[in-house]
Amino acid sequence: MAKPPKISANELARFLVSKPTTQISIVKNAKHPQKAPIIRYSDARRAIVELLCDIGRSKSPLVAAEQMLLQRSTDPAEGTLRQDDAVKSIEVLHSLLAMSNQTSGFQFVSSPAKQAKLSIGGVEVSVYADMLVHGQEKGVEQIGAAVLRMTQDDTATDAAKEKRKNMGLYVATLLRLHVDQNISSNRTPSNRLCMSIDVQHGEAFMAPKATTQRTKDITGACQFIAALWPTL
């Protein structure tokens, strides 16, 4: 039996805001992935999760990570890719501190190490929550999930900003579906607690109150990907 098509949440969001030629490239790369020489921002991601999940929000994880990354960025024994990643990871740490007002009102907790994939329109969508998010509204204990989006797109045009916003909203909508289907909890899933955090640009996008249209967009995109997959 043939394996189903697979795509990550971020790439699916990018597919949804891209032109047809780019969409084909995205699906082709998902079917024939090239192994990345390094996993970008992994040290920064760990430090940010540790900070946000700490009730006191101690900055010590970020301070320790920055010191380690500074050493790596100038270590001649490290390759140029690792050095470049260290420099950009330090920028990410600084960006996270600059958006503390947007994250201060949320209770982040550790997410499960293993998380099931979503099955949508015949496609396996990998949605990995970096953290779960707890909250309360009108006496109801609620739950959501957050993903840290690390991007290298620094385009400042209105079109680029709108594209990043739509990607963030699609990822947040996928997180809501992920919480519904794959996160076991006695808490009630909440759209406002499902968020895509674009660290470099200092923006957090929550799943909209009404997700029907975006869910339809996601399902339609997956059906298209499933149909296109065998041809690539």
Short mmCIF file of C-alpha atoms in Angstrom, two decimals, residues 9-163:
data_model
loop_
_atom_site.label_atom_id
_atom_site.label_comp_id
_atom_site.label_asym_id
_atom_site.label_seq_id
_atom_site.Cartn_x
_atom_site.Cartn_y
_atom_site.Cartn_z
CA ALA A 9 2.26 22.66 8.72
CA ASN A 10 4.57 25.52 7.75
CA GLU A 11 4.96 24.28 4.18
CA LEU A 12 1.21 23.73 3.88
CA ALA A 13 0.66 27.31 5.06
CA ARG A 14 3.19 28.52 2.49
CA PHE A 15 1.42 26.45 -0.19
CA LEU A 16 -1.87 28.17 0.67
CA VAL A 17 -0.46 31.67 0.07
CA SER A 18 1.67 30.87 -3.00
CA LYS A 19 1.26 31.05 -6.77
CA PRO A 20 0.65 27.79 -8.70
CA THR A 21 4.26 27.41 -9.89
CA THR A 22 5.53 27.79 -6.33
CA GLN A 23 2.87 25.39 -5.08
CA ILE A 24 4.16 22.67 -7.41
CA SER A 25 7.72 23.24 -6.14
CA ILE A 26 6.54 23.00 -2.53
CA VAL A 27 4.83 19.66 -3.15
CA LYS A 28 7.80 18.35 -5.14
CA ASN A 29 10.17 19.24 -2.29
CA ALA A 30 7.83 17.59 0.20
CA LYS A 31 7.84 14.37 -1.83
CA HIS A 32 11.59 14.42 -2.50
CA PRO A 33 13.06 16.19 0.56
CA GLN A 34 16.72 17.09 0.65
CA LYS A 35 18.39 16.40 3.98
CA ALA A 36 19.32 19.73 5.53
CA PRO A 37 23.01 20.04 6.52
CA ILE A 38 21.94 21.50 9.89
CA ILE A 39 18.66 22.07 11.73
CA ARG A 40 18.35 25.84 11.96
CA TYR A 41 17.58 27.61 15.25
CA SER A 42 17.41 24.39 17.30
CA ASP A 43 19.38 25.82 20.25
CA ALA A 44 17.41 29.08 20.20
CA ARG A 45 14.14 27.15 20.06
CA ARG A 46 15.02 25.08 23.14
CA ALA A 47 16.01 28.18 25.12
CA ILE A 48 12.83 30.05 24.16
CA VAL A 49 10.59 27.12 25.14
CA GLU A 50 12.39 26.83 28.48
CA LEU A 51 11.92 30.55 29.17
CA LEU A 52 8.26 30.69 28.18
CA CYS A 53 7.35 27.56 30.16
CA ASP A 54 8.97 28.99 33.30
CA ILE A 55 6.31 30.68 35.46
CA GLY A 56 8.87 33.27 36.62
CA ARG A 57 10.08 33.84 33.04
CA SER A 58 13.72 33.79 34.12
CA LYS A 59 15.99 35.03 31.32
CA SER A 60 18.79 32.65 32.33
CA PRO A 61 18.05 30.11 29.51
CA LEU A 62 18.42 32.89 26.93
CA VAL A 63 21.57 34.28 28.56
CA ALA A 64 23.20 30.83 28.63
CA ALA A 65 22.15 30.12 25.03
CA GLU A 66 23.49 33.47 23.80
CA GLN A 67 26.87 32.90 25.48
CA MET A 68 27.14 29.45 23.87
CA LEU A 69 26.08 30.79 20.48
CA LEU A 70 28.54 33.70 20.67
CA GLN A 71 31.37 31.23 21.18
CA ARG A 72 30.16 29.10 18.29
CA SER A 73 29.86 32.10 15.95
CA THR A 74 33.59 32.83 16.23
CA ASP A 75 34.92 29.29 16.66
CA PRO A 76 37.15 28.50 13.64
CA ALA A 77 36.50 24.79 14.22
CA GLU A 78 32.84 25.31 13.32
CA GLY A 79 31.65 25.34 9.72
CA THR A 80 30.31 28.51 8.12
CA LEU A 81 26.72 27.20 8.24
CA ARG A 82 26.91 26.58 11.99
CA GLN A 83 28.52 29.97 12.54
CA ASP A 84 25.83 31.71 10.49
CA ASP A 85 23.10 29.84 12.36
CA ALA A 86 24.63 30.96 15.66
CA VAL A 87 24.54 34.62 14.59
CA LYS A 88 20.94 34.40 13.39
CA SER A 89 19.90 32.43 16.48
CA ILE A 90 21.18 35.25 18.71
CA GLU A 91 19.01 37.66 16.71
CA VAL A 92 16.03 35.35 17.35
CA LEU A 93 16.68 35.40 21.10
CA HIS A 94 16.72 39.20 21.09
CA SER A 95 13.52 39.29 19.02
CA LEU A 96 11.76 37.08 21.55
CA LEU A 97 12.65 39.43 24.39
CA ALA A 98 11.31 42.36 22.38
CA MET A 99 7.86 40.73 22.14
CA SER A 100 7.52 39.86 25.84
CA ASN A 101 4.35 42.00 26.10
CA GLN A 102 2.62 39.69 23.59
CA THR A 103 3.52 36.50 25.45
CA SER A 104 3.23 37.66 29.07
CA GLY A 105 -0.49 36.97 29.39
CA PHE A 106 -0.26 33.27 28.52
CA GLN A 107 0.60 30.18 30.53
CA PHE A 108 2.85 28.01 28.39
CA VAL A 109 3.52 24.40 29.42
CA SER A 110 5.65 21.60 28.00
CA SER A 111 4.19 19.73 25.04
CA PRO A 112 4.28 15.94 24.53
CA ALA A 113 7.53 14.70 22.98
CA LYS A 114 5.55 12.57 20.52
CA GLN A 115 2.63 14.09 18.65
CA ALA A 116 0.48 12.38 16.03
CA LYS A 117 0.10 13.83 12.56
CA LEU A 118 -3.13 15.28 11.22
CA SER A 119 -4.85 13.44 8.38
CA ILE A 120 -6.53 15.94 6.05
CA GLY A 121 -7.84 15.25 2.56
CA GLY A 122 -5.62 12.19 2.14
CA VAL A 123 -2.46 14.01 3.32
CA GLU A 124 -0.46 13.55 6.53
CA VAL A 125 0.21 17.01 7.94
CA SER A 126 2.98 17.29 10.51
CA VAL A 127 1.89 19.79 13.17
CA TYR A 128 4.33 19.79 16.07
CA ALA A 129 3.41 22.11 18.94
CA ASP A 130 6.47 23.55 20.68
CA MET A 131 4.33 24.24 23.74
CA LEU A 132 0.81 23.77 25.03
CA VAL A 133 -1.05 26.84 26.27
CA HIS A 134 -3.36 26.84 29.30
CA GLY A 135 -5.93 29.47 30.16
CA GLN A 136 -9.30 30.09 31.71
CA GLU A 137 -12.37 31.94 30.53
CA LYS A 138 -15.60 32.34 32.51
CA GLY A 139 -14.54 29.55 34.84
CA VAL A 140 -13.80 27.11 32.00
CA GLU A 141 -10.30 25.58 31.94
CA GLN A 142 -9.01 25.86 28.37
CA ILE A 143 -6.13 24.55 26.28
CA GLY A 144 -4.38 25.50 23.08
CA ALA A 145 -0.98 25.04 21.48
CA ALA A 146 1.81 27.27 20.22
CA VAL A 147 4.41 26.89 17.54
CA LEU A 148 7.52 29.05 17.17
CA ARG A 149 7.94 30.07 13.55
CA MET A 150 11.52 30.97 12.64
CA THR A 151 11.69 32.70 9.27
CA GLN A 152 14.46 34.41 7.34
CA ASP A 153 12.07 36.52 5.28
CA ASP A 154 12.77 40.15 6.19
CA THR A 155 10.74 41.72 3.35
CA ALA A 156 8.86 44.73 4.68
CA THR A 157 6.35 45.36 1.87
CA ASP A 158 2.62 45.36 2.63
CA ALA A 159 2.19 42.27 0.43
CA ALA A 160 4.90 40.39 2.35
CA LYS A 161 3.36 41.37 5.70
CA GLU A 162 -0.07 40.19 4.56
CA LYS A 163 1.42 36.91 3.33
#
